[in-house]
XYZ file of C-alpha atoms in Angstrom:
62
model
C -47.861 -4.270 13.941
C -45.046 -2.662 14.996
C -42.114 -3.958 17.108
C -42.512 -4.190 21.128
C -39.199 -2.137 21.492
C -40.796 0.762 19.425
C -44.189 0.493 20.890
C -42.199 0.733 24.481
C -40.422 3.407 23.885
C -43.455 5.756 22.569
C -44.870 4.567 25.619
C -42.380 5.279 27.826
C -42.188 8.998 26.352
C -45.875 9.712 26.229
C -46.256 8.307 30.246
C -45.471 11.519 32.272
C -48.398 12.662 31.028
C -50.722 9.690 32.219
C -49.460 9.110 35.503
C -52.401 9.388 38.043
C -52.318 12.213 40.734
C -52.856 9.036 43.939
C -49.703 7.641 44.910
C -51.527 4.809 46.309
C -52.511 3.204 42.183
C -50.332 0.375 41.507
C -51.051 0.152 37.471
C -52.114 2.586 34.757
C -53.239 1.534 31.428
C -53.832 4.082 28.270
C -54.054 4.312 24.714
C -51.529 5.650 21.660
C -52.062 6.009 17.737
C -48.801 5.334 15.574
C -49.655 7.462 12.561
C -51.409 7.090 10.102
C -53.389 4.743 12.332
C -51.851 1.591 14.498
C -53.463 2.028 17.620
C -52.275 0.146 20.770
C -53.200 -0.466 24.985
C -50.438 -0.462 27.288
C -50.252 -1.497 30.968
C -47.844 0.163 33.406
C -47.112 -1.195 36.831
C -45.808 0.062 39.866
C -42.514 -1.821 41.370
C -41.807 -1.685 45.071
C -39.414 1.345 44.411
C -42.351 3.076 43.638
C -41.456 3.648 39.821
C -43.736 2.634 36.725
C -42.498 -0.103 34.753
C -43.931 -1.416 31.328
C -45.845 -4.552 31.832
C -47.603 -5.182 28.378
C -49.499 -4.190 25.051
C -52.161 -5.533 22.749
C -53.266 -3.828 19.425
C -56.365 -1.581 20.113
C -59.174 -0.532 17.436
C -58.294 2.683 16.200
């Protein structure tokens, strides 16, 4: 598994891509593959500014 720091930071890059088009969500989850193939689930939430903060990850099947 790799480290939470690393697995943040992939997911912070990769989430522009997964926010939803409703303003009114408050959490997003999705799915990443660390090559050749570590695959993880991370959780997003909104704060109350309105901006997505990481919340969490668990290792996910690849």
């Amino acid at each position: 598994m790799h480290p939470e720091a690393q697995i943040k930071l992939i997911a912070d890059t990769l989430l522009p891509g997964f926010i939803p088009k409703s303003t009114e969500e408050k959490e997003l989850t999705f799915h990443f593959t660390i090559p050749p193939n570590k695959s993880y689930k991370v959780w997003y939430l909104k704060n109350t500014k309105n901006e997505w903060e990481f919340s969490g990850f668990e290792p996910a099947e690849a």
